[in-house]
Tab-separated table of C-alpha atoms in Angstrom:
chain	number	residue	atom	x	y	z
A	258	MET	CA	-7.811	-80.490	15.950
A	259	PHE	CA	-11.037	-78.535	15.034
A	260	PRO	CA	-13.400	-77.133	17.719
A	261	LYS	CA	-16.543	-78.915	18.082
A	262	ASP	CA	-18.856	-76.494	16.355
A	263	LYS	CA	-16.434	-76.218	13.467
A	264	PHE	CA	-16.362	-79.979	13.267
A	265	ALA	CA	-20.117	-80.384	13.051
A	266	ARG	CA	-20.495	-77.880	10.202
A	267	ALA	CA	-17.913	-79.876	8.493
A	268	ALA	CA	-19.765	-83.202	9.040
A	269	SER	CA	-23.024	-81.624	7.845
A	270	LEU	CA	-21.205	-80.182	4.708
A	271	TYR	CA	-20.066	-83.974	4.073
A	272	ARG	CA	-23.472	-85.302	4.387
A	273	THR	CA	-24.995	-82.845	1.921
A	274	THR	CA	-22.320	-83.489	-0.487
A	275	HIS	CA	-22.880	-87.309	-0.401
A	276	ARG	CA	-26.621	-86.854	-0.821
A	277	TYR	CA	-25.931	-84.714	-3.752
A	278	CYS	CA	-23.527	-87.270	-5.420
A	279	HIS	CA	-26.061	-90.097	-4.858
A	280	GLU	CA	-28.744	-88.245	-6.799
A	281	LYS	CA	-26.553	-86.583	-9.349
A	282	PHE	CA	-24.734	-89.860	-10.525
A	283	HIS	CA	-27.704	-92.419	-9.939
A	284	GLY	CA	-27.386	-94.896	-12.779
A	285	ALA	CA	-23.668	-93.849	-13.898
A	286	SER	CA	-21.032	-96.199	-14.059
A	287	ARG	CA	-19.123	-97.273	-10.806
A	288	LYS	CA	-15.875	-95.324	-11.934
A	289	THR	CA	-17.770	-92.110	-12.870
A	290	LYS	CA	-19.506	-92.099	-9.513
A	291	ILE	CA	-16.063	-92.703	-7.600
A	292	LEU	CA	-14.306	-90.068	-9.500
A	293	SER	CA	-17.060	-87.535	-9.429
A	294	ALA	CA	-17.976	-88.036	-5.731
A	295	GLY	CA	-14.227	-87.993	-4.856
A	296	ALA	CA	-13.694	-84.600	-6.688
A	297	LEU	CA	-16.816	-82.898	-4.941
A	298	PHE	CA	-15.751	-84.221	-1.429
A	299	LEU	CA	-12.320	-83.219	-1.831
A	300	GLY	CA	-13.543	-79.537	-3.085
A	301	ALA	CA	-16.025	-79.436	-0.219
A	302	PHE	CA	-13.286	-80.451	2.242
A	303	THR	CA	-11.111	-77.899	0.987
A	304	LEU	CA	-13.664	-75.184	1.227
A	305	GLY	CA	-14.543	-76.342	4.657
A	306	ALA	CA	-11.013	-76.364	5.705
A	307	ALA	CA	-10.508	-72.839	4.239
A	308	GLY	CA	-13.619	-71.501	6.064
A	309	PHE	CA	-12.811	-72.843	9.241
A	310	ALA	CA	-9.116	-72.093	9.610
A	311	PRO	CA	-7.986	-71.384	13.272
A	312	ALA	CA	-7.687	-67.834	14.175
A	313	GLU	CA	-4.291	-66.035	14.857
A	314	PRO	CA	-2.713	-67.493	18.033
A	315	ASP	CA	-3.225	-65.474	21.121
A	316	THR	CA	0.072	-64.045	22.234
A	317	SER	CA	-1.251	-62.229	25.323
A	318	ASP	CA	0.727	-64.768	27.492
A	319	ALA	CA	3.854	-64.959	25.466
A	320	PRO	CA	7.187	-63.825	27.021
A	321	VAL	CA	8.513	-60.254	26.489
A	322	HIS	CA	12.183	-59.987	26.040
A	323	ALA	CA	13.091	-56.324	27.271
A	324	ILE	CA	16.372	-54.660	26.050
A	325	VAL	CA	17.840	-52.530	28.808
A	326	LYS	CA	20.559	-50.035	28.056
A	327	ASP	CA	22.341	-47.598	30.183
A	328	LEU	CA	22.394	-43.967	28.889
A	329	ALA	CA	24.992	-41.374	29.808
A	330	LEU	CA	23.581	-38.470	31.584
A	331	PRO	CA	24.649	-34.961	30.683
A	332	ASP	CA	26.948	-33.122	32.846
A	333	LEU	CA	24.813	-30.747	34.780
A	334	GLN	CA	27.687	-28.721	35.969
A	335	GLN	CA	29.054	-28.178	32.798
A	336	GLN	CA	25.603	-26.980	31.502
A	337	VAL	CA	25.439	-24.427	34.346
A	338	ALA	CA	28.925	-23.314	33.739
A	339	GLN	CA	28.044	-22.686	30.099
A	340	LEU	CA	24.999	-20.632	30.958
A	341	GLU	CA	26.826	-18.592	33.355
A	342	ASP	CA	29.511	-17.865	30.740
A	343	ARG	CA	26.841	-16.725	28.167
A	344	GLU	CA	26.349	-13.047	28.100
A	345	GLU	CA	22.714	-12.170	28.834
A	346	TYR	CA	20.993	-9.204	27.053
A	347	TYR	CA	17.733	-7.487	27.900
A	348	VAL	CA	15.511	-5.916	25.458
A	349	ASN	CA	13.260	-2.938	26.216
A	350	GLU	CA	10.726	-1.062	23.966
A	351	ASP	CA	9.017	2.273	24.523
A	352	LYS	CA	7.717	5.178	22.707
A	353	VAL	CA	8.933	8.762	22.704
A	354	ARG	CA	6.556	10.869	24.661
A	355	ALA	CA	5.950	14.487	24.592
A	356	GLY	CA	8.577	16.528	26.566
A	357	ASP	CA	11.043	13.616	26.576
A	358	THR	CA	14.485	14.445	26.891
A	359	LEU	CA	17.304	11.783	25.867
A	360	ALA	CA	17.997	11.045	29.620
A	361	THR	CA	14.321	10.369	30.439
A	362	LEU	CA	14.063	8.193	27.279
A	363	LEU	CA	17.100	5.992	27.803
A	364	THR	CA	15.945	5.621	31.505
A	365	ARG	CA	12.792	3.996	30.473
A	366	LEU	CA	14.519	1.730	28.171
A	367	GLY	CA	16.738	0.585	30.786
A	368	VAL	CA	19.937	2.256	29.456
A	369	ASP	CA	22.481	3.451	32.169
A	370	ASP	CA	25.437	4.171	29.966
A	371	SER	CA	27.057	7.680	29.939
A	372	ALA	CA	29.356	6.828	27.036
A	373	ALA	CA	26.171	5.862	24.895
A	374	ALA	CA	24.384	8.992	25.785
A	375	SER	CA	27.486	11.143	24.798
A	376	PHE	CA	27.787	9.432	21.476
A	377	ILE	CA	24.037	9.935	20.738
A	378	LYS	CA	24.462	13.704	21.572
A	379	SER	CA	27.584	14.097	19.439
A	380	ASP	CA	27.120	11.899	16.326
A	381	THR	CA	25.406	13.318	13.384
A	382	LEU	CA	23.219	10.205	12.626
A	383	ALA	CA	22.612	9.150	16.111
A	384	ARG	CA	21.434	12.603	17.215
A	385	ALA	CA	18.171	11.846	15.153
A	386	VAL	CA	16.907	10.026	18.317
A	387	MET	CA	16.692	13.193	20.042
A	388	GLN	CA	14.562	14.629	17.350
A	389	LEU	CA	12.037	11.659	17.061
A	390	ARG	CA	8.253	12.781	17.353
A	391	ALA	CA	6.065	11.803	20.187
A	392	GLY	CA	4.608	8.317	19.567
A	393	LYS	CA	7.694	6.977	17.614
A	394	ARG	CA	8.951	3.611	18.856
A	395	VAL	CA	12.426	3.075	20.215
A	396	THR	CA	14.027	-0.388	20.940
A	397	ALA	CA	17.196	-0.813	23.021
A	398	ARG	CA	19.109	-3.885	23.834
A	399	THR	CA	21.236	-3.684	27.058
A	400	SER	CA	23.725	-5.893	29.257
A	401	GLU	CA	22.363	-7.051	32.716
A	402	ASP	CA	23.963	-3.746	34.276
A	403	GLY	CA	22.282	-1.393	31.650
A	404	GLU	CA	25.292	-1.028	29.277
A	405	LEU	CA	23.775	-0.344	25.706
A	406	GLN	CA	24.451	-2.865	23.126
A	407	GLN	CA	22.184	-1.693	20.330
A	408	LEU	CA	19.326	0.844	19.825
A	409	THR	CA	16.890	0.971	16.737
A	410	ALA	CA	14.410	3.398	15.706
A	411	THR	CA	12.512	4.508	12.462
A	412	LEU	CA	13.106	7.728	11.044
A	413	SER	CA	10.587	9.241	8.467
A	414	ASP	CA	10.934	12.949	7.188
A	415	SER	CA	7.581	13.446	5.402
A	416	ARG	CA	4.412	11.888	3.976
A	417	ASP	CA	6.071	11.296	0.781
A	418	GLY	CA	9.765	11.278	1.935
A	419	PRO	CA	12.056	8.136	2.483
A	420	VAL	CA	11.706	5.920	5.726
A	421	ASN	CA	15.125	4.703	7.159
A	422	ASN	CA	15.930	2.432	10.060
A	423	LEU	CA	18.506	3.898	12.451
A	424	LEU	CA	20.686	1.471	14.096
A	425	ILE	CA	23.345	2.290	16.989
A	426	GLU	CA	25.544	-0.479	17.953
A	427	ARG	CA	28.453	-0.960	20.330
A	428	ASP	CA	31.720	-1.876	18.738
A	429	GLY	CA	34.095	-2.760	21.419
A	430	ASP	CA	34.733	0.408	23.565
A	431	LYS	CA	32.948	2.560	20.663
A	432	PHE	CA	29.806	3.005	19.219
A	433	LYS	CA	28.809	3.371	15.515
A	434	ALA	CA	25.675	4.427	13.925
A	435	SER	CA	24.167	3.582	10.454
A	436	THR	CA	20.892	3.885	8.559
A	437	ALA	CA	19.308	1.499	5.969
A	438	PRO	CA	16.137	2.021	3.929
A	439	ALA	CA	13.121	0.508	5.528
A	440	VAL	CA	11.125	-2.122	3.837
A	441	LEU	CA	7.653	-0.838	4.258
A	442	GLU	CA	4.380	-2.961	4.412
A	443	ARG	CA	1.438	-1.089	2.469
A	444	ARG	CA	-2.103	-1.530	3.969
A	445	ILE	CA	-5.296	-0.246	2.910
A	446	GLU	CA	-7.486	1.391	5.617
A	447	MET	CA	-11.283	1.978	5.365
A	448	ARG	CA	-13.036	4.575	7.510
A	449	SER	CA	-16.160	6.276	7.890
A	450	GLY	CA	-17.414	9.383	9.945
A	451	GLN	CA	-20.192	11.584	10.468
A	452	ILE	CA	-20.201	15.268	10.782
A	453	ARG	CA	-21.335	16.746	14.161
A	454	SER	CA	-19.458	19.946	14.321
A	455	SER	CA	-16.430	20.117	11.870
A	456	LEU	CA	-14.499	17.901	9.418
A	457	PHE	CA	-11.258	17.630	11.529
A	458	ALA	CA	-13.454	16.836	14.692
A	459	ALA	CA	-15.078	14.116	12.776
A	460	THR	CA	-11.905	12.647	11.183
A	461	ASP	CA	-10.350	12.668	14.838
A	462	ASN	CA	-13.339	10.769	16.347
A	463	ALA	CA	-12.908	8.267	13.358
A	464	GLN	CA	-9.126	8.035	14.053
A	465	ILE	CA	-8.310	9.267	10.439
A	466	PRO	CA	-5.080	11.077	10.354
A	467	ASP	CA	-5.118	14.983	9.577
A	468	SER	CA	-2.966	14.357	6.155
A	469	ILE	CA	-5.952	12.333	5.026
A	470	ALA	CA	-8.497	14.764	6.082
A	471	THR	CA	-6.580	17.434	4.163
A	472	GLN	CA	-6.765	15.150	1.152
A	473	ILE	CA	-10.428	14.877	1.582
A	474	VAL	CA	-10.893	18.664	1.246
A	475	ASP	CA	-8.701	18.886	-1.593
A	476	MET	CA	-10.777	16.037	-3.299
A	477	PHE	CA	-14.162	17.830	-2.791
A	478	ALA	CA	-13.377	21.500	-2.275
A	479	THR	CA	-14.889	22.144	-5.845
A	480	ASN	CA	-18.095	20.990	-4.793
A	481	ILE	CA	-18.306	21.607	-0.980
A	482	ASN	CA	-17.289	24.656	1.069
A	483	PHE	CA	-15.963	22.986	4.073
A	484	ALA	CA	-16.218	26.311	6.028
A	485	SER	CA	-19.800	26.876	5.429
A	486	ASP	CA	-21.563	24.138	3.571
A	487	LEU	CA	-21.087	21.289	6.126
A	488	ARG	CA	-24.400	19.965	7.950
A	489	ARG	CA	-24.770	18.044	11.157
A	490	GLY	CA	-25.426	14.434	9.924
A	491	ASP	CA	-23.368	14.826	6.645
A	492	ARG	CA	-21.327	11.520	6.179
A	493	PHE	CA	-18.246	10.521	4.448
A	494	ASN	CA	-16.294	7.260	3.678
A	495	VAL	CA	-12.609	6.866	2.764
A	496	VAL	CA	-10.221	4.365	1.702
A	497	TYR	CA	-6.423	5.316	2.050
A	498	GLU	CA	-2.988	3.797	2.391
A	499	THR	CA	-0.859	3.375	5.652
A	500	PHE	CA	2.501	2.132	5.451
A	501	TYR	CA	3.840	-0.018	8.318
A	502	ASN	CA	7.503	-0.825	9.282
A	503	ASN	CA	8.057	-3.789	11.742
A	504	GLY	CA	4.279	-3.484	12.608
A	505	GLU	CA	4.525	0.187	13.235
A	506	PRO	CA	2.604	2.498	11.286
A	507	VAL	CA	5.213	5.205	10.033
A	508	ARG	CA	3.303	7.392	7.510
A	509	THR	CA	-0.034	7.535	5.516
A	510	GLY	CA	-0.256	7.667	1.868
A	511	ARG	CA	-2.729	8.595	-0.747
A	512	VAL	CA	-6.467	8.566	-0.484
A	513	LEU	CA	-7.511	5.760	-2.819
A	514	ALA	CA	-11.112	6.511	-2.807
A	515	GLY	CA	-13.702	8.666	-1.135
A	516	GLU	CA	-17.448	9.797	-1.046
A	517	PHE	CA	-18.846	12.565	0.803
A	518	THR	CA	-22.705	12.984	1.341
A	519	ASN	CA	-23.455	16.789	1.886
A	520	ALA	CA	-27.119	18.219	1.960
A	521	GLY	CA	-28.442	14.950	0.449
A	522	ASN	CA	-26.050	14.714	-2.560
A	523	THR	CA	-23.153	12.242	-2.533
A	524	TYR	CA	-19.902	13.094	-4.378
A	525	GLN	CA	-17.478	10.280	-5.396
A	526	ALA	CA	-13.889	9.842	-6.488
A	527	VAL	CA	-11.302	7.326	-6.994
A	528	TRP	CA	-7.588	7.488	-7.602
A	529	PHE	CA	-6.244	5.827	-10.819
A	530	ASP	CA	-2.424	6.097	-11.556
A	531	GLU	CA	-1.047	3.731	-14.364
A	532	PRO	CA	2.532	3.431	-14.791
A	533	GLY	CA	3.909	4.837	-17.916
A	534	SER	CA	0.660	6.660	-18.391
A	535	LYS	CA	0.826	9.880	-20.504
A	536	ILE	CA	-2.048	11.535	-18.484
A	537	GLY	CA	-0.314	10.764	-14.867
A	538	GLY	CA	-2.242	9.977	-11.915
A	539	GLY	CA	-5.421	11.675	-10.695
A	540	TYR	CA	-8.959	11.274	-9.429
A	541	TYR	CA	-11.804	10.169	-11.741
A	542	SER	CA	-15.465	9.624	-11.253
A	543	PHE	CA	-16.515	6.068	-11.251
A	544	ASP	CA	-17.345	6.271	-15.031
A	545	GLY	CA	-13.656	7.094	-15.886
A	546	LYS	CA	-14.208	10.947	-16.388
A	547	SER	CA	-11.386	13.113	-14.788
A	548	LEU	CA	-12.324	15.227	-11.855
A	549	LYS	CA	-9.014	17.439	-12.471
A	550	LYS	CA	-9.185	20.620	-14.455
A	551	ALA	CA	-6.977	20.215	-17.430
A	552	PHE	CA	-5.161	23.644	-16.662
A	553	LEU	CA	-4.266	25.605	-13.606
A	554	LYS	CA	-5.393	29.202	-13.423
A	555	SER	CA	-2.099	30.198	-12.331
A	556	PRO	CA	1.296	28.700	-12.735
A	557	LEU	CA	2.344	30.367	-9.603
A	558	ALA	CA	1.510	29.366	-6.049
A	559	PHE	CA	1.552	33.113	-4.638
A	560	THR	CA	1.466	36.093	-6.860
A	561	ARG	CA	-0.344	39.064	-8.209
A	562	ILE	CA	-1.291	39.947	-11.837
A	563	SER	CA	0.651	42.790	-12.984
A	564	SER	CA	-0.789	42.939	-16.726
A	565	GLY	CA	-3.917	41.374	-18.131
A	566	PHE	CA	-4.772	40.009	-21.556
A	567	SER	CA	-5.519	43.176	-23.222
A	568	MET	CA	-4.480	46.097	-25.418
A	569	ARG	CA	-1.800	48.085	-23.633
A	570	MET	CA	1.053	50.509	-24.111
A	571	HIS	CA	4.180	48.317	-24.342
A	572	PRO	CA	6.542	49.303	-21.581
A	573	ILE	CA	9.529	48.909	-23.591
A	574	LEU	CA	8.510	49.590	-27.354
A	575	GLY	CA	6.183	52.533	-26.398
A	576	ILE	CA	3.384	51.736	-28.645
A	577	TRP	CA	-0.068	50.187	-28.279
A	578	LYS	CA	0.065	46.454	-28.669
A	579	GLN	CA	-2.099	43.531	-27.764
A	580	HIS	CA	-0.830	41.637	-24.582
A	581	THR	CA	-1.123	38.047	-25.799
A	582	GLY	CA	-0.848	36.656	-22.231
A	583	VAL	CA	-1.076	37.440	-18.410
A	584	ASP	CA	1.847	38.743	-16.494
A	585	PHE	CA	2.316	37.397	-12.913
A	586	ALA	CA	4.527	39.649	-10.731
A	587	ALA	CA	6.745	37.583	-8.420
A	588	PRO	CA	10.211	37.776	-6.864
A	589	THR	CA	13.249	36.428	-8.946
A	590	GLY	CA	13.489	32.673	-8.213
A	591	THR	CA	9.712	31.906	-7.548
A	592	PRO	CA	9.097	28.283	-8.927
A	593	ILE	CA	6.960	28.220	-12.076
A	594	HIS	CA	4.517	25.173	-12.407
A	595	ALA	CA	3.279	23.397	-15.547
A	596	SER	CA	-0.255	24.384	-15.754
A	597	GLY	CA	-1.240	20.962	-17.401
A	598	ASP	CA	0.104	17.578	-18.328
A	599	GLY	CA	2.044	17.526	-21.460
A	600	VAL	CA	5.464	17.302	-23.367
A	601	ILE	CA	7.978	20.095	-23.542
A	602	ASP	CA	7.775	21.423	-27.087
A	603	PHE	CA	10.515	24.101	-26.903
A	604	VAL	CA	12.985	25.303	-24.238
A	605	GLY	CA	15.629	27.998	-24.733
A	606	LYS	CA	15.681	31.761	-25.701
A	607	GLN	CA	13.112	33.476	-28.004
A	608	ASN	CA	13.040	37.185	-29.029
A	609	GLY	CA	11.359	39.256	-26.490
A	610	TYR	CA	10.372	36.286	-24.216
A	611	GLY	CA	13.725	35.749	-22.995
A	612	ASN	CA	14.246	32.324	-21.534
A	613	ILE	CA	10.867	30.558	-22.536
A	614	VAL	CA	9.422	27.056	-22.198
A	615	VAL	CA	6.415	25.961	-24.370
A	616	ILE	CA	4.526	22.821	-23.393
A	617	LYS	CA	2.324	21.049	-25.758
A	618	HIS	CA	-0.882	19.548	-24.222
A	619	TRP	CA	-3.416	17.327	-25.775
A	620	ASN	CA	-6.397	18.322	-28.354
A	621	ASN	CA	-4.254	21.539	-29.805
A	622	TYR	CA	-3.626	23.355	-26.475
A	623	SER	CA	-0.318	24.661	-25.525
A	624	THR	CA	1.071	27.068	-22.909
A	625	ALA	CA	4.016	29.350	-22.847
A	626	TYR	CA	6.152	30.698	-19.921
A	627	GLY	CA	8.330	33.449	-20.710
A	628	HIS	CA	11.161	35.724	-18.936
A	629	MET	CA	12.504	32.960	-16.825
A	630	SER	CA	15.526	33.609	-14.863
A	631	ARG	CA	16.661	29.619	-15.558
A	632	PHE	CA	15.077	26.295	-16.353
A	633	ALA	CA	14.403	23.349	-14.155
A	634	ALA	CA	17.293	21.117	-14.243
A	635	ASP	CA	15.661	18.361	-16.143
A	636	ILE	CA	13.649	20.214	-18.522
A	637	ARG	CA	14.471	19.623	-22.230
A	638	LYS	CA	12.475	19.427	-25.481
A	639	GLY	CA	10.459	16.045	-25.421
A	640	THR	CA	10.432	15.854	-21.670
A	641	LYS	CA	7.133	14.679	-20.293
A	642	VAL	CA	5.544	16.779	-17.556
A	643	SER	CA	2.679	16.666	-15.328
A	644	GLN	CA	0.456	19.345	-13.727
A	645	GLY	CA	2.291	21.129	-10.916
A	646	ASP	CA	5.813	20.125	-11.921
A	647	VAL	CA	8.428	22.776	-11.610
A	648	ILE	CA	9.499	23.809	-15.175
A	649	GLY	CA	11.424	26.896	-14.255
A	650	TYR	CA	11.837	30.062	-12.075
A	651	VAL	CA	10.757	33.750	-12.442
A	652	GLY	CA	13.134	36.184	-13.718
A	653	MET	CA	13.276	39.152	-16.049
A	654	THR	CA	14.993	38.090	-19.367
A	655	GLY	CA	14.120	39.349	-22.593
A	656	TRP	CA	11.863	42.399	-22.883
A	657	ALA	CA	10.977	42.818	-19.187
A	658	THR	CA	11.261	45.684	-16.698
A	659	GLY	CA	10.970	43.617	-13.555
A	660	PRO	CA	10.696	40.068	-12.373
A	661	HIS	CA	7.471	38.360	-13.518
A	662	LEU	CA	6.098	35.384	-15.525
A	663	HIS	CA	4.457	35.967	-18.841
A	664	TYR	CA	1.948	33.217	-19.106
A	665	GLU	CA	0.053	32.283	-22.506
A	666	PHE	CA	-2.626	29.884	-23.129
A	667	ARG	CA	-3.058	28.982	-26.764
A	668	ILE	CA	-5.563	26.887	-28.622
A	669	SER	CA	-3.972	25.832	-32.301
A	670	ASN	CA	-1.348	28.448	-31.576
A	671	VAL	CA	-3.757	31.245	-31.174
A	672	PRO	CA	-3.188	33.086	-27.829
A	673	ARG	CA	-6.468	33.118	-25.613
A	674	ASN	CA	-7.079	34.703	-21.996
A	675	PRO	CA	-6.251	32.090	-19.640
A	676	LEU	CA	-8.460	33.860	-17.030
A	677	SER	CA	-11.595	33.684	-18.888
A	678	VAL	CA	-11.235	30.679	-21.401
A	679	GLU	CA	-13.533	27.889	-20.598
A	680	VAL	CA	-10.876	25.360	-19.297
A	681	PRO	CA	-11.918	21.681	-20.015
A	682	ASN	CA	-11.533	18.714	-17.737
A	683	ALA	CA	-8.609	16.576	-18.112
A	684	GLN	CA	-8.822	14.009	-20.960
A	685	PRO	CA	-11.154	11.126	-20.062
A	686	LEU	CA	-9.978	7.676	-19.896
A	687	ALA	CA	-10.556	5.426	-22.869
A	688	GLY	CA	-9.761	2.226	-24.380
A	689	ALA	CA	-7.462	-0.361	-22.571
A	690	GLN	CA	-6.713	2.386	-19.996
A	691	LEU	CA	-10.444	2.578	-19.280
A	692	GLN	CA	-10.776	-1.245	-18.873
A	693	ARG	CA	-7.909	-1.242	-16.269
A	694	PHE	CA	-9.457	1.556	-14.479
A	695	ARG	CA	-12.709	-0.248	-14.184
A	696	SER	CA	-11.082	-3.039	-12.377
A	697	VAL	CA	-9.710	-0.546	-9.908
A	698	SER	CA	-12.940	1.486	-9.577
A	699	THR	CA	-14.920	-1.816	-8.964
A	700	ASP	CA	-12.798	-2.877	-6.105
A	701	MET	CA	-12.987	0.676	-4.488
A	702	ASN	CA	-16.754	0.926	-4.851
A	703	ARG	CA	-17.056	-2.549	-3.118
A	704	ARG	CA	-14.895	-1.290	-0.122
A	705	LEU	CA	-17.094	1.927	0.051
A	706	ALA	CA	-20.203	0.085	-0.044
A	707	LEU	CA	-19.003	-1.877	3.116
A	708	LEU	CA	-18.857	1.420	4.934
A	709	ARG	CA	-22.286	2.760	3.919
A	710	PRO	CA	-25.143	2.386	6.347
A	711	ALA	CA	-27.537	-0.338	5.472
A	712	GLY	CA	-30.233	0.967	3.086
A	713	GLU	CA	-28.409	4.206	2.270
A	714	ASN	CA	-29.271	5.338	-1.254
A	715	GLY	CA	-28.204	9.013	-1.769
A	716	ASN	CA	-28.036	10.879	-5.087
A	717	VAL	CA	-24.654	10.424	-6.503
A	718	ALA	CA	-23.065	13.567	-8.121
A	719	LEU	CA	-19.838	13.565	-9.843
A	720	ALA	CA	-17.335	15.592	-8.151
A	721	SER	CA	-15.424	17.859	-10.350
A	722	ARG	CA	-12.069	19.804	-9.831
């Protein structure tokens, strides 16, 4: 049955329909009036019925049928027994402190195990724990009574050396030690500092490692004398690599970019090393010009000149003869370094030179290294070498009266004095290499810009090496 308000609206609709039919079909035949009026009435009634259909039934008072099921509770005593049977371990982590002994370190780690201490002292690998530097992190897992189950530490030999994880494990009543290469995470650090007294004081204040400070000196030593040229207020910005293992910094890497403002002039450098490149890695100005001299003045690290590039009485032939190179006196076995990037053009014996290596460089430059006692193991014709690579060792083969290196610098195969010749910078980047370099330098320049004080616009000078 309709509610009253809905019934009233339906009646009103009927009356309206009836009046419409009377007006519409006045004068029509009786049959037409009946059919048309009936159709309109049925349509109106249908619409009215559709428009005033009752709402969903109210189910708030409907009965609720609950399903109740008993669930079996777990056996609490059985759970407690399982927990009591499970062996519990305790993990402690600490850092090596200056003056630590193995006993004091193990005590802080909660280890009370004389067998473990004896193993660490006697085993070749495990003994590395006793040689860890202060600040290195060590983690130990022990039983409730302090019996060592596992000990881990990170080992690193040097800045460029391998990084390994040391693992000492209990195996029954015995122990075993092993190492595995660490998977390092590379992070890029960005730091800035200001000179107040010295460079190393400034880098310490900026929490920059000493190895990075040393690289800063190497980068800009050609332009800045760090012993006498520094001024209070000089600033520097540096971007460098740090390598982490399990969240712990284990070593620093290379300086990727840096700038140093000294006496109002700003010197900049960015590292670029493309795999497979003939020129090798090196520092460049932001326009792609190399900051490295193409050739070293001396292929030996520590030496003295025993004979220069001049006319002299030949010590063996006994006649006046042009000496076409420079002799560097050094003990037999002293390493000889390639003075520039290039390709080995000749390796072997050659007349009075004895054992000699000739390196062909770019733009008609070549260098020769004579009287070697022996060659480096991997040196052969066609081998690519980079500046500083060891190619052989000082000797006295050929026409020599004592151990020394005969070093020649040649341009189009004509010997020139290596001590006075105008040594060019290394070959600049070009073509596709320059395009790839620009993407690197753009990124580094943005990083350096973040480190600069607001509104700083110093004169940028191109650092040279």
